[in-house]
Short mmCIF file of C-alpha atoms and ligand atoms in Angstrom, two decimals:
data_model
loop_
_atom_site.label_atom_id
_atom_site.label_comp_id
_atom_site.label_asym_id
_atom_site.label_seq_id
_atom_site.Cartn_x
_atom_site.Cartn_y
_atom_site.Cartn_z
CA MET A 1 -117.16 67.95 -74.40
CA GLU A 2 -115.32 69.75 -71.68
CA LEU A 3 -111.79 71.22 -72.83
CA ILE A 4 -109.30 73.06 -70.94
CA ASP A 5 -107.22 75.69 -72.72
CA SER A 6 -103.97 75.29 -70.64
CA HIS A 7 -102.37 78.60 -72.06
CA CYS A 8 -104.10 81.63 -73.04
CA HIS A 9 -103.15 85.30 -72.47
CA LEU A 10 -106.77 86.60 -72.13
CA ASP A 11 -105.86 89.53 -70.15
CA ALA A 12 -103.70 90.74 -73.09
CA PRO A 13 -104.70 94.07 -74.61
CA GLU A 14 -105.69 92.54 -77.92
CA PHE A 15 -108.72 91.37 -75.76
CA ASP A 16 -109.91 94.73 -74.18
CA ALA A 17 -112.30 95.53 -76.64
CA ASP A 18 -114.32 92.26 -76.64
CA ARG A 19 -112.90 90.03 -73.87
CA GLU A 20 -116.44 88.79 -72.76
CA SER A 21 -117.52 87.78 -76.20
CA VAL A 22 -114.21 86.00 -76.93
CA LEU A 23 -115.15 84.15 -73.58
CA ALA A 24 -118.45 83.07 -74.70
CA ALA A 25 -117.56 81.96 -78.08
CA ALA A 26 -115.09 79.65 -76.13
CA ARG A 27 -117.73 78.27 -73.93
CA ALA A 28 -119.92 77.69 -76.91
CA ALA A 29 -116.84 75.73 -78.59
CA GLY A 30 -116.78 73.60 -75.64
CA VAL A 31 -114.07 75.14 -73.41
CA SER A 32 -115.00 75.01 -69.76
CA GLY A 33 -111.72 76.18 -68.37
CA ILE A 34 -108.65 78.46 -69.35
CA VAL A 35 -105.32 78.94 -67.51
CA VAL A 36 -104.10 82.61 -67.99
CA PRO A 37 -100.30 82.94 -67.49
CA ALA A 38 -98.98 86.43 -66.78
CA TYR A 39 -95.98 87.96 -68.53
CA VAL A 40 -95.22 91.30 -66.87
CA ALA A 41 -95.53 92.31 -63.11
CA SER A 42 -97.52 95.41 -64.15
CA ARG A 43 -100.26 93.22 -65.12
CA TRP A 44 -100.63 90.75 -62.21
CA HIS A 45 -103.19 92.39 -60.31
CA SER A 46 -105.56 92.94 -63.52
CA LEU A 47 -105.03 89.27 -64.37
CA LEU A 48 -106.00 88.33 -60.78
CA ARG A 49 -109.19 90.44 -61.00
CA LEU A 50 -110.12 89.06 -64.37
CA CYS A 51 -109.70 85.43 -63.15
CA ARG A 52 -111.52 86.24 -59.90
CA ALA A 53 -114.66 87.75 -61.91
CA HIS A 54 -114.64 84.00 -63.28
CA SER A 55 -113.92 81.72 -60.82
CA ARG A 56 -116.62 79.14 -62.11
CA ALA A 57 -117.72 78.38 -65.34
CA THR A 58 -121.04 79.55 -66.65
CA ALA A 59 -123.17 79.14 -69.50
CA ALA A 60 -121.76 82.28 -70.86
CA ALA A 61 -117.98 81.81 -70.09
CA PRO A 62 -115.26 79.15 -69.05
CA ARG A 63 -113.73 79.42 -65.56
CA LEU A 64 -110.42 81.18 -65.38
CA TRP A 65 -107.36 80.09 -63.40
CA PRO A 66 -104.53 82.74 -62.81
CA ALA A 67 -100.75 81.99 -63.19
CA LEU A 68 -98.23 84.78 -61.89
CA GLY A 69 -94.66 84.95 -63.51
CA LEU A 70 -92.10 86.89 -65.41
CA HIS A 71 -91.83 85.89 -69.07
CA PRO A 72 -88.45 85.79 -70.31
CA VAL A 73 -89.22 87.58 -73.75
CA HIS A 74 -90.21 90.58 -71.71
CA LEU A 75 -86.98 90.79 -70.04
CA ALA A 76 -86.41 94.43 -70.46
CA ALA A 77 -89.66 95.14 -68.25
CA HIS A 78 -88.57 93.21 -65.21
CA VAL A 79 -86.80 94.65 -62.12
CA ASP A 80 -85.34 92.77 -59.12
CA ALA A 81 -88.18 94.03 -56.96
CA ASP A 82 -90.72 92.11 -59.14
CA LEU A 83 -89.44 88.73 -57.59
CA ASP A 84 -90.23 89.90 -53.90
CA ALA A 85 -93.59 91.21 -55.22
CA LEU A 86 -94.29 87.78 -56.75
CA ALA A 87 -93.27 85.90 -53.50
CA ALA A 88 -95.54 88.18 -51.63
CA LEU A 89 -98.53 87.84 -54.29
CA LEU A 90 -98.24 84.05 -54.41
CA ALA A 91 -98.32 83.78 -50.81
CA ALA A 92 -101.48 85.98 -50.54
CA SER A 93 -103.31 84.35 -53.38
CA PRO A 94 -104.12 80.63 -52.86
CA ASP A 95 -106.21 80.80 -56.18
CA VAL A 96 -102.78 81.12 -58.12
CA VAL A 97 -102.21 77.73 -59.78
CA ALA A 98 -98.80 78.04 -61.08
CA VAL A 99 -95.79 80.16 -61.53
CA GLY A 100 -95.74 81.24 -65.10
CA GLU A 101 -95.25 82.17 -67.79
CA ILE A 102 -91.32 81.64 -67.13
CA GLY A 103 -88.53 80.58 -68.71
CA LEU A 104 -85.60 80.94 -71.20
CA ASP A 105 -85.46 82.40 -75.00
CA ARG A 106 -82.41 81.88 -77.35
CA PHE A 107 -84.65 82.95 -80.40
CA LEU A 108 -84.53 86.90 -80.13
CA PRO A 109 -81.12 88.22 -80.42
CA GLU A 110 -81.50 90.80 -77.76
CA LEU A 111 -81.87 87.92 -75.35
CA VAL A 112 -78.72 86.27 -75.82
CA THR A 113 -76.20 88.99 -75.37
CA ASP A 114 -73.90 87.88 -72.28
CA ALA A 115 -75.84 90.05 -69.82
CA ALA A 116 -79.42 89.42 -71.03
CA TRP A 117 -78.73 85.45 -70.67
CA ALA A 118 -77.23 85.87 -67.50
CA ARG A 119 -80.26 87.90 -66.35
CA GLN A 120 -82.62 85.41 -67.98
CA LYS A 121 -81.37 82.62 -66.10
CA ALA A 122 -81.23 84.56 -62.83
CA LEU A 123 -84.82 85.35 -63.11
CA PHE A 124 -85.81 81.84 -64.69
CA GLU A 125 -83.89 79.89 -61.32
CA ALA A 126 -85.49 82.46 -58.75
CA GLN A 127 -88.85 81.90 -59.83
CA LEU A 128 -88.26 78.06 -60.09
CA ASP A 129 -87.13 78.38 -56.36
CA LEU A 130 -90.35 80.41 -55.59
CA ALA A 131 -92.28 77.53 -57.05
CA ARG A 132 -90.66 75.08 -54.89
CA GLN A 133 -90.88 76.95 -51.86
CA ARG A 134 -94.78 77.07 -52.56
CA ASP A 135 -94.96 73.56 -54.04
CA LEU A 136 -96.40 75.11 -57.32
CA PRO A 137 -96.17 73.72 -60.70
CA VAL A 138 -94.58 75.76 -63.45
CA ILE A 139 -95.82 76.98 -67.12
CA LEU A 140 -92.59 77.14 -69.12
CA HIS A 141 -91.56 78.78 -72.37
CA ALA A 142 -88.60 77.26 -73.72
CA ARG A 143 -87.22 78.46 -77.37
CA ARG A 144 -84.02 76.96 -78.70
CA CYS A 145 -82.84 76.16 -75.28
CA HIS A 146 -84.09 72.85 -74.09
CA ALA A 147 -80.80 71.70 -72.54
CA ASP A 148 -80.73 74.99 -70.51
CA ILE A 149 -84.09 74.52 -69.22
CA GLN A 150 -83.63 71.00 -68.37
CA ALA A 151 -80.30 71.97 -66.52
CA SER A 152 -82.18 74.50 -64.55
CA LEU A 153 -85.08 72.30 -63.47
CA LYS A 154 -82.46 69.79 -62.18
CA ARG A 155 -80.36 72.50 -60.41
CA THR A 156 -83.23 73.87 -58.85
CA ARG A 157 -84.57 70.16 -57.94
CA HIS A 158 -87.97 71.06 -59.41
CA VAL A 159 -90.46 68.27 -58.52
CA SER A 160 -94.22 69.96 -58.46
CA GLY A 161 -94.62 69.36 -62.21
CA GLY A 162 -96.10 71.72 -64.71
CA ILE A 163 -96.46 72.27 -68.51
CA LEU A 164 -93.62 72.89 -70.97
CA HIS A 165 -95.93 75.02 -73.17
CA ALA A 166 -95.84 75.30 -77.08
CA PHE A 167 -93.64 72.65 -77.09
CA SER A 168 -91.43 72.63 -80.43
CA GLY A 169 -88.70 70.19 -79.81
CA SER A 170 -87.98 66.33 -80.60
CA VAL A 171 -89.37 63.34 -79.63
CA GLU A 172 -86.31 62.79 -77.55
CA GLU A 173 -86.65 65.90 -75.91
CA ALA A 174 -90.30 65.52 -75.17
CA GLY A 175 -89.23 62.25 -73.35
CA GLN A 176 -86.96 64.11 -71.22
CA TYR A 177 -89.42 66.60 -70.31
CA ARG A 178 -91.65 63.65 -69.24
CA ARG A 179 -89.02 62.01 -67.10
CA LEU A 180 -88.57 65.70 -65.34
CA GLY A 181 -92.31 65.17 -64.36
CA LEU A 182 -93.82 67.94 -66.94
CA HIS A 183 -96.74 67.66 -69.36
CA LEU A 184 -96.12 69.02 -72.99
CA GLY A 185 -98.64 71.64 -74.36
CA LEU A 186 -99.51 71.47 -78.00
CA GLY A 187 -101.44 74.16 -79.90
CA GLY A 188 -102.07 75.93 -83.17
CA PRO A 189 -98.44 74.96 -84.68
CA LEU A 190 -99.42 71.26 -84.77
CA THR A 191 -102.43 72.21 -87.13
CA TYR A 192 -100.21 73.32 -89.89
CA PRO A 193 -99.45 70.96 -92.90
CA GLN A 194 -95.52 71.34 -92.50
CA SER A 195 -95.52 70.29 -88.86
CA ALA A 196 -94.07 66.88 -89.33
CA ARG A 197 -91.68 67.05 -86.57
CA LEU A 198 -94.52 68.03 -83.79
CA ARG A 199 -96.84 65.47 -85.48
CA ALA A 200 -94.06 62.86 -84.91
CA VAL A 201 -94.16 63.92 -81.09
CA ALA A 202 -97.90 63.87 -80.89
CA THR A 203 -98.10 60.40 -82.27
CA SER A 204 -95.02 58.75 -80.32
CA LEU A 205 -95.81 59.60 -76.84
CA PRO A 206 -98.53 58.11 -74.67
CA LEU A 207 -101.67 60.22 -74.35
CA ASP A 208 -101.03 61.14 -70.91
CA ALA A 209 -97.96 63.33 -72.17
CA PHE A 210 -100.22 66.13 -73.49
CA VAL A 211 -102.41 69.08 -72.72
CA LEU A 212 -104.19 71.32 -75.25
CA GLU A 213 -103.29 74.98 -75.52
CA THR A 214 -103.93 78.21 -77.77
CA ASP A 215 -101.39 80.61 -76.51
CA ALA A 216 -103.87 83.12 -77.89
CA PRO A 217 -103.68 86.10 -79.06
CA ASP A 218 -100.44 84.17 -80.56
CA LEU A 219 -100.13 81.21 -82.63
CA VAL A 220 -103.27 81.20 -84.68
CA PRO A 221 -104.35 77.31 -85.92
CA PHE A 222 -103.81 76.91 -89.60
CA ARG A 223 -107.55 76.70 -90.32
CA HIS A 224 -108.08 80.43 -89.29
CA CYS A 225 -104.72 81.86 -90.30
CA ASP A 226 -106.05 83.77 -93.12
CA GLN A 227 -109.28 85.09 -91.90
CA HIS A 228 -109.99 87.57 -88.96
CA GLY A 229 -112.64 86.53 -86.34
CA ASP A 230 -115.20 88.98 -88.06
CA GLY A 231 -114.84 87.39 -91.37
CA ARG A 232 -112.28 89.95 -92.97
CA GLU A 233 -109.40 88.47 -95.19
CA ARG A 234 -105.99 88.86 -93.68
CA GLN A 235 -104.16 91.71 -95.54
CA PRO A 236 -100.47 91.43 -96.07
CA GLY A 237 -98.48 92.09 -92.99
CA GLU A 238 -101.40 91.82 -90.70
CA ARG A 239 -101.66 89.22 -88.14
CA VAL A 240 -104.79 87.12 -87.23
CA ARG A 241 -105.55 87.06 -83.52
CA ASN A 242 -106.00 83.66 -81.97
CA SER A 243 -108.57 82.71 -79.73
CA PRO A 244 -109.49 80.12 -77.11
CA ALA A 245 -112.58 79.40 -79.18
CA TYR A 246 -110.14 77.79 -81.81
CA LEU A 247 -108.85 75.38 -79.01
CA PRO A 248 -111.07 72.36 -81.00
CA ASP A 249 -108.71 72.70 -84.22
CA VAL A 250 -105.87 71.32 -81.91
CA LEU A 251 -108.18 68.69 -80.66
CA ASP A 252 -109.13 67.84 -84.13
CA CYS A 253 -105.79 67.62 -85.40
CA PHE A 254 -104.86 65.17 -82.64
CA ALA A 255 -107.88 63.08 -83.53
CA GLU A 256 -106.75 63.03 -87.27
CA ILE A 257 -103.19 61.52 -86.48
CA ARG A 258 -104.02 59.27 -83.53
CA PRO A 259 -106.04 56.31 -83.06
CA GLU A 260 -108.02 57.43 -80.05
CA SER A 261 -111.75 58.90 -80.78
CA ARG A 262 -112.09 62.53 -80.43
CA GLU A 263 -113.96 62.19 -77.15
CA THR A 264 -111.46 60.09 -75.68
CA LEU A 265 -108.67 62.29 -76.45
CA ALA A 266 -110.74 65.55 -74.97
CA GLU A 267 -111.26 63.56 -71.89
CA ALA A 268 -107.59 62.59 -71.45
CA PHE A 269 -106.28 66.03 -72.21
CA SER A 270 -108.50 67.80 -69.77
CA ARG A 271 -107.67 65.18 -66.96
CA ASN A 272 -103.96 65.82 -68.01
CA ALA A 273 -104.37 69.41 -67.55
CA MET A 274 -106.12 69.12 -64.13
CA GLN A 275 -103.62 66.79 -63.25
CA ALA A 276 -100.37 68.90 -64.28
CA LEU A 277 -101.84 72.04 -62.55
CA ARG A 278 -103.74 70.46 -59.84
CA LEU A 279 -106.82 72.42 -60.74
CA GLY A 280 -109.72 71.77 -58.68
ZN1 ZN B 1 -97.53 82.50 -73.56
#
C-alpha cells in the first residue's frame, strides 16, 4: 500500500531531534510520499533543503514535496517583503508543488481585530494571485471562515485546484469547495468518536473528493491521543506529537464508515492527492 500524507509539517522544530526515524516509521507504515507545507518565510530555505534531500522515496524514507507560503496563524511573523521573496523563490524553484499553507482564521481572537483581519485577507489574496500567476495549486487553512475563503477564491479567479486542509465544515460547504475545484483533506479529527459531522462529510461525498493528511505534529488521531510515541503515557497538560506514521489510522477510519475496501480507498486517496497537487 502506497499512501500519501498530503499535509505534514515535517520541517517543524518538534521533529528536529528524530526526523529521520519519524520518516523511517512513516515509510514502514506504508507512506510513500509527504507534502510539507510552509508556515513562515524564515523556514522556507530549510524546508526546501529537507525536501530536496528526500526527492525520491527510498526503503528508509518517503519522498517529500515542498509547498511555500505564509500561514495565517503566524500573521505577526509576516512582513510585506515576504511576498516578493515568495514570488522570487517560486520562480526559482520548479520543485515546489503548491502555494501553502495559506488561508484565513477566525478562531484565534488576536486574528480577528479589524487590522489583523484586513492583513490576513490581503496576504491571502496576494498569495492566491501568486498561485494564479504561476499556475500552482494551493493548500488552504480555513477556520470558521468558509464563506470568506470561497469569496477570495472567486475574487482572485482561482482555477488551479488544491486542497482545503483539515476540513471541518458541513456536507454543504464540502460540496461548495468541490465545485471550486478543491479537494478536501481529512486527518486525525475524523478518527474521534464524537466526529459525527466530519463522518457525515466522509460518507456523503464521492471518493474522488478526499485526500488523507496528518497535519503532524498537530491533530494526533484518537488511537494515539493518550500515549507518546516512545510509549510514555500522556500527563495532564501534555500534548502528544502526531506523526506521518499514524496516517493509516485515518485510512482505517474511512474503511470503517465507507463501503469500499481499505485497498480501494488507499489507491483512490493517493490518486486524488497526485491529481490535486499534480505530483509527478
Ligand atoms: Zn498545517
